[in-house]
Every structure is written in C-alpha cells, then in structure tokens.
Short mmCIF file of C-alpha atoms and ligand atoms in Angstrom, two decimals:
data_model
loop_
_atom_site.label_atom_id
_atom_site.label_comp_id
_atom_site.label_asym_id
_atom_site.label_seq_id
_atom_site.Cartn_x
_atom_site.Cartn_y
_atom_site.Cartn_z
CA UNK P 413 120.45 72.10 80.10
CA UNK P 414 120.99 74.66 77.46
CA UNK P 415 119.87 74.49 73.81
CA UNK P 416 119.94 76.26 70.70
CA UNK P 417 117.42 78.27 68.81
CA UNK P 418 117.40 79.43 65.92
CA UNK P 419 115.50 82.62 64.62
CA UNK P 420 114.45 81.61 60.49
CA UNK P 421 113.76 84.68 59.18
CA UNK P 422 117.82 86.36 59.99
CA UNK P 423 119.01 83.26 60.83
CA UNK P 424 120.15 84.38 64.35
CA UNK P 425 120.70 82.13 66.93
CA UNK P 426 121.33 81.86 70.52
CA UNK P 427 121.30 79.97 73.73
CA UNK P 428 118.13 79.10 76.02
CA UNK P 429 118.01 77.34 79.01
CA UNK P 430 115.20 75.10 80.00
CA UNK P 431 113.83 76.83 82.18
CA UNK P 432 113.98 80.07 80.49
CA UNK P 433 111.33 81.31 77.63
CA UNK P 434 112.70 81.73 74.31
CA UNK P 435 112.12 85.35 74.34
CA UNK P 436 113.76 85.95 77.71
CA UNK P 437 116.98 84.20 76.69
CA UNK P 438 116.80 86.37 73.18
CA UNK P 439 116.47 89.48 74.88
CA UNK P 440 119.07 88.46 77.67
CA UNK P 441 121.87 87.54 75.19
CA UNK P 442 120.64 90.91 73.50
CA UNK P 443 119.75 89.41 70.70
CA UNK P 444 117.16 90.71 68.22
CA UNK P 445 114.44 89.00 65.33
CA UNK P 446 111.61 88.67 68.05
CA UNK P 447 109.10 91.52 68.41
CA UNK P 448 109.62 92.22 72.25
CA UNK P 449 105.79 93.24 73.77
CA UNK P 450 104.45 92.20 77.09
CA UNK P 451 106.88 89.31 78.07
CA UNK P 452 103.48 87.65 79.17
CA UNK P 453 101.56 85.62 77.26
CA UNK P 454 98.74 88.48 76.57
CA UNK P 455 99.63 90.68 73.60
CA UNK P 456 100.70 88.14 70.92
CA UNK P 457 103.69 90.30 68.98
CA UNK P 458 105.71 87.59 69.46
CA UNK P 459 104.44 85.19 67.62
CA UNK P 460 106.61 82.56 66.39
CA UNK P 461 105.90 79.40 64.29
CA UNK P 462 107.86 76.40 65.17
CA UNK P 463 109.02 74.29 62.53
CA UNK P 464 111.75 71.88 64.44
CA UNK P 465 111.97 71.00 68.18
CA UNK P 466 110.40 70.53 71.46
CA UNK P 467 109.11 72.72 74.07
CA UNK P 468 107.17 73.20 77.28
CA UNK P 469 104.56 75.57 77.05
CA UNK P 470 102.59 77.73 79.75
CA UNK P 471 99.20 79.68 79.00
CA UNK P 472 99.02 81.94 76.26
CA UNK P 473 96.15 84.45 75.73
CA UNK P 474 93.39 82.63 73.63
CA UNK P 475 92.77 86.47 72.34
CA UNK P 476 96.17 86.34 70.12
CA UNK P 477 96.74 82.31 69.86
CA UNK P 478 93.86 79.79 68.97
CA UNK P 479 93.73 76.17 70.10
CA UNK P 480 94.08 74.80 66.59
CA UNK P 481 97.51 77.87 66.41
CA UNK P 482 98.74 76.26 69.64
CA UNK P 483 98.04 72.67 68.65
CA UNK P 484 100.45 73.23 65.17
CA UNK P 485 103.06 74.67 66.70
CA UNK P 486 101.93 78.70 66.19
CA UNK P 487 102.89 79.99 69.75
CA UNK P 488 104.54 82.43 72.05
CA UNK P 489 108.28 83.09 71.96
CA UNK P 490 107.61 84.47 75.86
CA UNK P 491 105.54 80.97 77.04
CA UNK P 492 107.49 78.05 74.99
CA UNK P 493 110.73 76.68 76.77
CA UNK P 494 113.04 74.70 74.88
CA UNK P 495 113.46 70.91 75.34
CA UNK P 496 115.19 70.72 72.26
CA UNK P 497 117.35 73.07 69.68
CA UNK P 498 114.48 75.13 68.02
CA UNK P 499 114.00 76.53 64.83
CA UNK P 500 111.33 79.29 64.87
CA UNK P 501 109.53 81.74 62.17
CA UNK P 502 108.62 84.97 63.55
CA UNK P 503 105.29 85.05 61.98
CA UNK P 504 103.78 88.42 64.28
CA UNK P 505 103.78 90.93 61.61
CA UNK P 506 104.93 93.79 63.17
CA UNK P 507 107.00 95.95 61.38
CA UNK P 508 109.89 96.99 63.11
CA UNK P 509 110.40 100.37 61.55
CA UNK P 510 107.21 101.52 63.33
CA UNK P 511 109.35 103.54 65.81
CA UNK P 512 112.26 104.91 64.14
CA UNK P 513 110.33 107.19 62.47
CA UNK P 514 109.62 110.77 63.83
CA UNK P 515 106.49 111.50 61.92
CA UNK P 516 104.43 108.24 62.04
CA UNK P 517 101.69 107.91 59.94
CA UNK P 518 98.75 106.47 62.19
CA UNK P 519 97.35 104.58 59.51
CA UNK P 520 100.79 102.37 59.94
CA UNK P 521 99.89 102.00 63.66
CA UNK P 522 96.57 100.96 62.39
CA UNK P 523 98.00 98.15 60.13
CA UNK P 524 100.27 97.10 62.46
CA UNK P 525 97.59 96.18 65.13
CA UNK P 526 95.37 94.53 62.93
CA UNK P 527 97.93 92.02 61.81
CA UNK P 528 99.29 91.48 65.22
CA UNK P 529 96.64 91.44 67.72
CA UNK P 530 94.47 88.11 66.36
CA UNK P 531 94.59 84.70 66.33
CA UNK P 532 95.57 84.48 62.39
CA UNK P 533 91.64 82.56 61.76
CA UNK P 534 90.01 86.14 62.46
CA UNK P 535 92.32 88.04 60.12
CA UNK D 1347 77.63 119.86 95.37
CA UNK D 1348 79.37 121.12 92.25
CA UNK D 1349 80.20 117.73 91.30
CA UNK D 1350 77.07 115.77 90.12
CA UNK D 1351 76.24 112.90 87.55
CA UNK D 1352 79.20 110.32 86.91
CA UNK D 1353 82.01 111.40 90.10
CA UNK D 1354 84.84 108.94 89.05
CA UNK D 1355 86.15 105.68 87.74
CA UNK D 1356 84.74 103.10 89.94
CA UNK D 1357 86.18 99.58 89.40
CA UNK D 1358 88.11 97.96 86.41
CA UNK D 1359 87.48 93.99 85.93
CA UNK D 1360 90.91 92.34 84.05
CA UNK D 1361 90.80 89.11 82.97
CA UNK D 1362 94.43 87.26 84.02
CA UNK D 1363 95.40 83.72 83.01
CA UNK D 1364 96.55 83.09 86.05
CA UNK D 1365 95.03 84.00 89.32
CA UNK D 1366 98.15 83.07 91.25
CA UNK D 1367 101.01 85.23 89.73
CA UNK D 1368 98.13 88.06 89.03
CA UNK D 1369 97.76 87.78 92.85
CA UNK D 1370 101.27 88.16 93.42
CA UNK D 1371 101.82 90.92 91.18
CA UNK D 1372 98.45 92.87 92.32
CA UNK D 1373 98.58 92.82 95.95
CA UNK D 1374 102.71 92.46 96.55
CA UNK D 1375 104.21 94.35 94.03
CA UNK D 1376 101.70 96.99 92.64
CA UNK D 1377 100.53 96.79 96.32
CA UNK D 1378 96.64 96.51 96.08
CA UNK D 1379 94.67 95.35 99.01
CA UNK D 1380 92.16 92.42 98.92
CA UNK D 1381 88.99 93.11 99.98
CA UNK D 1382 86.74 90.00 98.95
CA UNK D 1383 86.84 86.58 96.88
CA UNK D 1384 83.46 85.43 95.40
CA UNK D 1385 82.01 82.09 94.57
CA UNK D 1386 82.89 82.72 91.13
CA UNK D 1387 87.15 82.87 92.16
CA UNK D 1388 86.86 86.95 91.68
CA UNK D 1389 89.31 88.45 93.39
CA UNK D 1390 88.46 92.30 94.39
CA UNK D 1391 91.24 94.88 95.41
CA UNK D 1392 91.83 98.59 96.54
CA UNK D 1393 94.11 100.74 96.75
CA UNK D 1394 94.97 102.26 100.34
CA UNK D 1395 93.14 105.58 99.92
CA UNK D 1396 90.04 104.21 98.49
CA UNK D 1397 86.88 104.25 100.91
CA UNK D 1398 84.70 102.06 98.32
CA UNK D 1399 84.96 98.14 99.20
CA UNK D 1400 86.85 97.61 95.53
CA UNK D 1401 88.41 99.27 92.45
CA UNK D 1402 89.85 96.35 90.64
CA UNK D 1403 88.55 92.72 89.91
CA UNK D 1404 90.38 90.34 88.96
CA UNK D 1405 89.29 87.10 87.10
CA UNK D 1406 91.40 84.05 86.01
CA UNK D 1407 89.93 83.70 81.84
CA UNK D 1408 91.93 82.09 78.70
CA UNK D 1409 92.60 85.31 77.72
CA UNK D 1410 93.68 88.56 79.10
CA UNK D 1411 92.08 92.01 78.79
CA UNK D 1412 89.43 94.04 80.34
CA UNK D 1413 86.02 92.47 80.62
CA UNK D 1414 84.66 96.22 81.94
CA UNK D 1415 85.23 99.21 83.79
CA UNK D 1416 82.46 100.43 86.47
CA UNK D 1417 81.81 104.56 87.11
CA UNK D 1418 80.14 105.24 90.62
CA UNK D 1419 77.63 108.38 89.97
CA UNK D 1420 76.22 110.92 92.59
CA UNK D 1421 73.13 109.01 93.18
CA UNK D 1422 70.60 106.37 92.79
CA UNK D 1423 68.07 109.14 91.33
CA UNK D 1424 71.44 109.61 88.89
CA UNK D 1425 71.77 106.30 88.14
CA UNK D 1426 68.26 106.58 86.76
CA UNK D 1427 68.32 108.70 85.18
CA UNK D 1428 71.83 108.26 83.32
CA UNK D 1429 70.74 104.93 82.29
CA UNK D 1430 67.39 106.57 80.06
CA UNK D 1431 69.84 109.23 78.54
CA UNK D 1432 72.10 106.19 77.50
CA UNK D 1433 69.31 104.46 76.13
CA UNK D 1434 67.58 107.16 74.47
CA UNK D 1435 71.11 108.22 73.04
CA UNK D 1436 70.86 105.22 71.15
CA UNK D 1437 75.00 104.64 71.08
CA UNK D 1438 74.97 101.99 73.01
CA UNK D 1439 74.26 97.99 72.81
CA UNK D 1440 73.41 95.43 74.84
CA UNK D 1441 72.10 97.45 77.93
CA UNK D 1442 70.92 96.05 80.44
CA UNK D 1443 71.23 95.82 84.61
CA UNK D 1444 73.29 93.93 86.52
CA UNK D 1445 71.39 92.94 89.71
CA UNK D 1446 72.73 94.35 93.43
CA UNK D 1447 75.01 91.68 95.17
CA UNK D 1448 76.79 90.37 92.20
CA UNK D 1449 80.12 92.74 93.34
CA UNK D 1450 80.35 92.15 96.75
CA UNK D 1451 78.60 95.11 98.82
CA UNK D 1452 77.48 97.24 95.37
CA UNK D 1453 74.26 97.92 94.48
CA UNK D 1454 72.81 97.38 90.98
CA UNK D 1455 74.40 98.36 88.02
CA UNK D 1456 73.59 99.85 84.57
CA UNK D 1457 75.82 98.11 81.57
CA UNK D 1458 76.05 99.00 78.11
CA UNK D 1459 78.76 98.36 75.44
CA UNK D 1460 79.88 101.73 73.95
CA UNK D 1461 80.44 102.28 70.18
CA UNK D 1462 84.37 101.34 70.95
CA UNK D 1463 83.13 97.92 71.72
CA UNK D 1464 83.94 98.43 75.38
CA UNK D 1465 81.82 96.96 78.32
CA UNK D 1466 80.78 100.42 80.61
CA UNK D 1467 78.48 100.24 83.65
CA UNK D 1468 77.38 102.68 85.71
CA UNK D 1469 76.37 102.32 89.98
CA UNK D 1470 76.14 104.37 92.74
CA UNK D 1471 76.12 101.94 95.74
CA UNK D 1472 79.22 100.59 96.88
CA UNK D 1473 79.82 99.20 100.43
CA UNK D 1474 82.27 101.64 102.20
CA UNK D 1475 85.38 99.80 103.98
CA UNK D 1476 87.30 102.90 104.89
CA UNK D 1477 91.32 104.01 104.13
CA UNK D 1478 92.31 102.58 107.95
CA UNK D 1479 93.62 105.99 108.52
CA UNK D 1480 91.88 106.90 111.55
CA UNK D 1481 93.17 106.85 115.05
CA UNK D 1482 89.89 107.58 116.92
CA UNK D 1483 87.97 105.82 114.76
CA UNK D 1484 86.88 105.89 110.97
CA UNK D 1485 87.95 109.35 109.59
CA UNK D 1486 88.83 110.85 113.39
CA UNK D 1487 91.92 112.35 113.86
CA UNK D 1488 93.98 110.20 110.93
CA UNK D 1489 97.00 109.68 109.71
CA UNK D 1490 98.23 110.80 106.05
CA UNK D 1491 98.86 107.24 105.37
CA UNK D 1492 98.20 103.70 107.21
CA UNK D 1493 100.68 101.21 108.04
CA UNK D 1494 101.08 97.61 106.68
CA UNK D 1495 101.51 99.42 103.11
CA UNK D 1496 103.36 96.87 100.18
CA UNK D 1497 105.35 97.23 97.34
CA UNK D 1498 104.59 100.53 95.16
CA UNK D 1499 101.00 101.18 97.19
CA UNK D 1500 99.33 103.81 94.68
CA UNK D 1501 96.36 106.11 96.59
CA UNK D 1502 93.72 104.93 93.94
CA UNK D 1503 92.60 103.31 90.84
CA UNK D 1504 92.39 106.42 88.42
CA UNK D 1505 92.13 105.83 84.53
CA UNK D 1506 91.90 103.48 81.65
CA UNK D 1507 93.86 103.95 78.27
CA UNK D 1508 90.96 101.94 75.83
CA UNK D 1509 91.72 101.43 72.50
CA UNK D 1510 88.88 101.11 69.84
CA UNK D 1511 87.51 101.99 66.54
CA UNK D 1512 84.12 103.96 66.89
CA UNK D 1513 85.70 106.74 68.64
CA UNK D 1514 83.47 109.72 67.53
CA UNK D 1515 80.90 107.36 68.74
CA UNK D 1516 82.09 107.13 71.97
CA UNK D 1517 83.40 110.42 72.40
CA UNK D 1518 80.09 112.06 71.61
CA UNK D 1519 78.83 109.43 73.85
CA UNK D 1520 80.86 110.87 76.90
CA UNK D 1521 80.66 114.17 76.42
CA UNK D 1522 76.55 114.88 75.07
CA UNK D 1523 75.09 111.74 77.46
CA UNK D 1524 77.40 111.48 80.40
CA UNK D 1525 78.77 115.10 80.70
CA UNK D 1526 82.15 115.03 80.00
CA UNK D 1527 84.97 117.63 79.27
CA UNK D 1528 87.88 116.85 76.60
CA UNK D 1529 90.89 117.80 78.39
CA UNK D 1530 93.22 117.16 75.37
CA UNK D 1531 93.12 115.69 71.78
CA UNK D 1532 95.27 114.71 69.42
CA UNK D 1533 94.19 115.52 65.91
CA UNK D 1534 94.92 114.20 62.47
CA UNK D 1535 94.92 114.91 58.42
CA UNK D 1536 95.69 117.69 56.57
CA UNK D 1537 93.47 120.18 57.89
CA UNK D 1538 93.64 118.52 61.64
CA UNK D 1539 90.24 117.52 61.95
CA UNK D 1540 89.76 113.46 62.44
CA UNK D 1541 90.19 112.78 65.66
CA UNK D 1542 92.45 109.75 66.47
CA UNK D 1543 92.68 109.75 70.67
CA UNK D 1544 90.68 111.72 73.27
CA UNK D 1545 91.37 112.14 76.83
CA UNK D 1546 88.14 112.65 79.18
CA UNK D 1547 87.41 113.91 82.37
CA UNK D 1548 84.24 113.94 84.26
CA UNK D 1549 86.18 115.69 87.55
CA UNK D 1550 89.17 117.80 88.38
CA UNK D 1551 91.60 115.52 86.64
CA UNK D 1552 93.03 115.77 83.49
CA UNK D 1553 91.20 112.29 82.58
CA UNK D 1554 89.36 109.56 83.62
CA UNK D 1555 89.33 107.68 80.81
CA UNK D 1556 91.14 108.01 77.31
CA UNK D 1557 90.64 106.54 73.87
CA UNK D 1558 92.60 106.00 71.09
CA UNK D 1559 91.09 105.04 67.68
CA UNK D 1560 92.68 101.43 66.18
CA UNK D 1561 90.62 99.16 63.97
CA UNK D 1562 89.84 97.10 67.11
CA UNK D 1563 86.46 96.82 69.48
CA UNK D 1564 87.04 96.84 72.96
CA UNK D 1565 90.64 96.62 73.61
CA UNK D 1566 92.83 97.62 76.90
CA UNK D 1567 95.84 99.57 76.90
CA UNK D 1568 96.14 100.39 80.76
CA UNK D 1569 94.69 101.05 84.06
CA UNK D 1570 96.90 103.37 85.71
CA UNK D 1571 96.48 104.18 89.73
CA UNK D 1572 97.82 107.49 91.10
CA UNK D 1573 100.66 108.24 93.01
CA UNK D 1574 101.73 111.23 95.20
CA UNK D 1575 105.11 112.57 93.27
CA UNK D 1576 107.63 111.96 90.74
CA UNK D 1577 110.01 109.98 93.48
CA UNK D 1578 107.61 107.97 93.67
CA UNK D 1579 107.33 106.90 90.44
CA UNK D 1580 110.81 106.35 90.51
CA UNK D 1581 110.66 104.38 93.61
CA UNK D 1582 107.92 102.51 91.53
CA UNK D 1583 110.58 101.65 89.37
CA UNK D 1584 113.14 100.30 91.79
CA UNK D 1585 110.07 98.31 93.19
CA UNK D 1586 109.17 96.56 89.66
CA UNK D 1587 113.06 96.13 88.91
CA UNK D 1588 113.46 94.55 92.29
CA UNK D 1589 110.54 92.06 91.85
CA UNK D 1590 111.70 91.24 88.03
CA UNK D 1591 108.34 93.22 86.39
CA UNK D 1592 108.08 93.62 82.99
CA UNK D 1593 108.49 97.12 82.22
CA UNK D 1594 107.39 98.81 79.45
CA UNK D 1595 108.37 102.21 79.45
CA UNK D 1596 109.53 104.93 82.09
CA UNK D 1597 110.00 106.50 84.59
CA UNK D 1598 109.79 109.03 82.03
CA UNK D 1599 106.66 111.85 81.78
CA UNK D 1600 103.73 112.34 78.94
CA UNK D 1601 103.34 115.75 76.96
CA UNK D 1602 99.23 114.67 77.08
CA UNK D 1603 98.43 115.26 80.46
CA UNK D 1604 101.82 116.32 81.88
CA UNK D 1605 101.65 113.18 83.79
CA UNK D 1606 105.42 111.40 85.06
CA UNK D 1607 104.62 107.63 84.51
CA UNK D 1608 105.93 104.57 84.35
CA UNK D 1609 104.19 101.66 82.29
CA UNK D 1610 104.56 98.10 83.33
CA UNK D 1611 102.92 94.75 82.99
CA UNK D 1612 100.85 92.17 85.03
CA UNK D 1613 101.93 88.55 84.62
CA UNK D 1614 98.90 88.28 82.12
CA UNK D 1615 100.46 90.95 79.94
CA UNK D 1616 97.79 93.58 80.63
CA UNK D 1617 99.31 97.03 80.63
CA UNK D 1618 99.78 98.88 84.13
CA UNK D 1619 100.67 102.40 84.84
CA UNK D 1620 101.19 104.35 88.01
CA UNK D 1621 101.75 108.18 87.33
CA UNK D 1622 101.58 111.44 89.40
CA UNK D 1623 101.32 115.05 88.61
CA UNK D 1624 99.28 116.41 86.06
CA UNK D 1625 97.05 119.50 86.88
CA UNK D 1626 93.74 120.29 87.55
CA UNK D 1627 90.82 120.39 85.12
CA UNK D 1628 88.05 122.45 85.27
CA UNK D 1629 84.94 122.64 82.61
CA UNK D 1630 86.39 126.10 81.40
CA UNK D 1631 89.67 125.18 80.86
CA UNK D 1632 90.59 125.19 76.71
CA UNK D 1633 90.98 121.62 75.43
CA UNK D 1634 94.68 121.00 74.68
CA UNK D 1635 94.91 119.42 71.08
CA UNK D 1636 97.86 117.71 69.68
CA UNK D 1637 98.62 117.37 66.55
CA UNK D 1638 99.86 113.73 64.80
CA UNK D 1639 103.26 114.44 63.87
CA UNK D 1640 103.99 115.34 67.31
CA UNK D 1641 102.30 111.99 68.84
CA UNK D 1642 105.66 111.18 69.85
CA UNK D 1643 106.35 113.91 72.57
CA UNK D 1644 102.57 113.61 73.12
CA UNK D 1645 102.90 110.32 74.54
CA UNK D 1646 106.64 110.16 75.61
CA UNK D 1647 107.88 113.51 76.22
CA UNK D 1648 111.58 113.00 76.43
CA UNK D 1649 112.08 110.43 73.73
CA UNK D 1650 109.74 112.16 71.32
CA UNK D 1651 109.13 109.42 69.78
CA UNK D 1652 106.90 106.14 70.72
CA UNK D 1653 108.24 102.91 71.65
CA UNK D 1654 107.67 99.92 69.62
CA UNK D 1655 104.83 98.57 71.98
CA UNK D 1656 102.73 101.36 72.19
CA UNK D 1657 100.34 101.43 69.67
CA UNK D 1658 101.02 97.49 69.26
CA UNK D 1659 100.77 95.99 72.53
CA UNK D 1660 97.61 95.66 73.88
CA UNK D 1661 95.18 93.03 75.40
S1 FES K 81 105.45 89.49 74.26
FE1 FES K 81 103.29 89.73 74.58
S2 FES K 81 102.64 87.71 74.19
FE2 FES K 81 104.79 87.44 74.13
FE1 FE2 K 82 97.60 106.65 81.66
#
C-alpha cells in the first residue's frame, strides 16, 4: 500500500510505501525538503512535525525527540511509516546552505547544532 | 619501556536503541567479536587483533550516544597515580572509581567527566583473551590473521571524534595531566589563535582521541577502528553497500591525519568510521595546524568542502 506525503514547507510530495520510512522513500524518489543525517533514529535533523495522517512509528533517540514531542506528533521522518497520506513540517532547523559554502564560518556550524541536536523543551 | 602513563584507547561504551539490529550491525557487518553479555544486557566486543577481553560495549538506552570511553595505562602504580594528577588538576567532575568486576575481567577504574562534558575513565587491568592467531599455542608460531573473520573485520578499536564546548579545558587537560602530544589543530579568527578542534595522541598514532568545539557537553561524533590499507576501506564500502548501511561519507581520505576513511552509521545512528594509513607520531614531531577556511580539505580532502552532516550529525 502506497501513500502520499506531502513536504509543507516546498510543498513537495512523493510516494511512501508502508513499510518504508518517510525519509527513505524521499531520498529514494530523490526527492529533497528533509535534512538527510543518520537514517537512524539518533541524530534528530530530520525532524518533522505532522499535522495530517497516520503512521507507525519505531524508537527514536529520547536525546533529539521528547515523549511529550513524540506524543504531538513532533517525530522522525527516518522512524514514522505512513498509514495514511501525510502532511509534514520540517521543523529541524538546519540550514541547508551550511555546505555550499567554501569558507564556512564555524560560528554557523555552531548555530546549526544547537538548534538541531535537542528535544525543542531544552532549547 | 618508552611508552609509559596512558598506552591507548581502551573501550568505548555506545548506547543503541536497539540491542538486536546494533548486534547485527556490530558483530556481522562491522565484524566485531563478542566476548561477554552481563546481567545488566551489556554486550562487550573486540576486534580480531585485540588481546584485551573488550573494546566496545554496547548498551540498549532510549537514546543513542556514548555513555564513556575507557584508556588502559601502563600500570596499577599509574593508575594511581594518574587519578591524584586528575584530581589535583581540578578540570574534572564527578570523579570517582568504578569498582573491579563491573566490565567483565577489568580491574577497577578511575572516572571523571572532562570539561567537554564527556565521561573518561582510566584502568590498567583487563582480562587478556588473545587474537586466536597462534598455531602452537597463544602467540607461538601465528598466523597474520585468524580464520572465522566477518564482514569488514577492522584490527582494533582506535579513536573517538568527541564533540564539546570546554575544549581548552580539555585540551589542557590531555596534554598538562595525562601527557599528551597535539598532532594537528585547526585554528580560528583573525589572527589564528582560538582553537576550534584538536587531535591527540598519547602513542605513535596520529590520534587517539579528537575534539571539536560545538556549544554541546559530551557529544559523539565517531569511534573509528583501524584497518590495514586503502582496499580495504574500499572493500569496507562494498561490505556496508552490500548489507544496506547507512553511509555517511567515503571512501574518500582526510587532510587532518592523512587518514583514507569511510564514515558510516550503526542502526542507532551513532557515527562509525574505519580508516587506514596515516603516519607515525612521535613527541618531536611539529604539530600540524589548520587553518578554518580550509576545514573543508581538512576534513574531506577531495571534496574540499564538508558534507551537510558533519558538523550537524551527531549523537
Ligand atoms: S536522520 Fe538522524 S534521526 Fe533521522
Ligand atoms: Fe576518525
């Protein structure tokens, strides 16, 4: 069974099985909108917030996603699989530019793994 | 003996979320060998060309990450003594010892939390199991490698990649308590002098342990375990491939270190590496420094640039 989700912030969509993760199928169909990271449940940069459908779920690192996150729908595009169409935020905030530039500032890695790496009580 | 006080990374404890996959990945695919399982559920691991009874420990926990990594010094007088400098250094918190028995076959052990926010602990008893090399017994007549090996089968455990925010702290730490050399630096600012990632070595390699500053306590980039040459590392790669891995970055090679590597990840999302090359370190060699605009090459020497998940991804 195949569904649809649908990425909020670009509005890009694409096809996920059920028993494929939602970042999986994205990166699959070579789609992008999702910040790609371990593809395991442990670093948290993808970081979606659902706002319409249902999904399985598998464990998620308690480090990057709290209970009360994972009880209102604030999960992991790698660990959710789609029982429904979805509609996702990507609410991670890393910044995509980060590598396209030659000459990084650090401070902007700095920035970037505050925001990302904690559940979004301990910001 | 020339080398004295800390000899070498020891153990690394990772936390998985799942003990099953983590097994899977650990032991068939990276190609550890299990040694013990405790009470607890640890699971402890070696790699084929350690002696010691375990380098990694592995513990199912809701999240991922490293809960500590272990250093095995030259002796108990060492251990001793090592532990008073630490405490009279006053860098460290919460020291204390952790009594003999709780690893399987290791004696006791000196923890403390450096100024990273990373959980260190020093030993120097560890149970010796032996690389199953020999033909006429332990270490008689032996072969260069044992049979039985799996998957990508690195020699040893060799380094951790921390990531933390106190890192003068620990750097002075490492080098004015526990006696060791920076290999290489990278430096930034405008006149190149805050440091913002050090790469240690208490031996002949170009690091045992490296740390990068981030506004973070006690984070894990990667353990990385050694391997013999750059086909392996490729052959790494068609291992991880084959299995359906999640890999990071490589086969490719780092500027820091010289190292050819290849960065992958455990089904927890805790960063792996297995590398070779590099060159040997001695206490008189010139530290290498890097500067920040060329972090790119530093890290990844043929993209020159870093990939998205470098400084990002992290447990
Ligand atoms: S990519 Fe790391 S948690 Fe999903
Ligand atoms: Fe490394």
């Amino acid at each position: 069974m195949h569904f649809v989700v649908t990425i909020e912030n670009t509005g890009e969509t694409f096809r996920c099985g059920e028993e494929d993760n939602v970042l999986q199928a994205m990166e699959q169909l070579q789609r992008r909108g999702i910040p790609v990271g371990c593809r395991n449940g442990g670093c948290g940069v993808c970081k979606v917030q659902v706002s319409e459908g249902s999904y399985t779920k598998r464990k998620m690192s308690r480090a990057v996603i709290s209970a009360d996150e994972e009880a209102s729908g604030c999960v992991l595009a790698c660990k959710i699989y789609p029982q429904s169409d979805l509609r996702v935020e990507v609410v991670g905030k890393m910044a995509r530019a980060i590598v396209a530039k030659k000459s990084m500032s650090f401070d902007f890695g700095f920035a970037t793994a505050t925001a990302i790496n904690q559940p979004d009580e301990e910001k | 003996m020339a080398l004295t006080g800390v000899l070498r990374p020891g153990h690394v404890a990772l936390r998985v979320l799942e003990m099953g996959p983590a097994l899977k990945h650990y032991k068939d695919v990276l190609g550890l060998i299990e040694t013990a399982r405790d009470d607890k559920g640890r699971v402890f691991l070696k790699a084929w060309d350690e002696h010691d009874h375990h380098s990694v420990v592995l513990r199912e926990a809701d999240e991922a990450g490293m809960d500590y990594m272990g250093w095995k010094v030259a002796s108990v007088a060492t251990l001793k003594k090592l532990a008073t400098d630490i405490e009279q250094s006053g860098l460290c918190t919460d020291l204390g010892w952790v009594p003999a028995g709780e690893h399987p076959t290791t004696g006791e052990r000196f923890r403390f939390t450096i100024p990273t926010g990373h959980v260190m602990e020093l030993f120097a008893e560890k149970g010796i199991v032996g690389n199953n090399c020999g033909t006429d017994g332990e270490n008689i007549n032996p072969n260069p490698w044992p049979d039985g090996l799996k998957g990508i089968s690195p020699s040893r455990f060799d380094h951790c990649l921390l990531y933390g925010d106190d890192l003068d702290g620990t750097v002075k730490l490492f080098t004015e308590v526990l006696g060791f050399g920076v290999a290489e630096q990278v430096m930034a600012g405008e006149d190149k002098s805050f440091m913002i990632g050090a790469f240690l070595t208490c031996s002949n390699k170009a690091h045992d342990v490296a740390f990068i500053r981030q506004p973070v306590k006690g984070k894990f980039h990667h353990a990385s375990f050694e391997l013999g040459s750059w086909e392996k590392v490729l052959h790494a790669g068609d291992v991880l491939s084959r299995n359906h891995t999640s890999i990071d970055i490589g086969p490719t090679r780092h500027g820091i270190t010289r190292g050819e590597t290849i960065y992958f990840f455990d089904p927890s999302g805790n960063r792996n590496e297995v590398f070779s090359g590099g060159y040997i370190y001695y206490p008189d060699r010139p530290t290498i420094t890097w500067w920040d605009v060329e972090l790119g090459p530093a890290i990844f020497y043929h993209d020159r640039k870093l990939n998205e998940a470098f400084l990002s991804v992290f447990t």
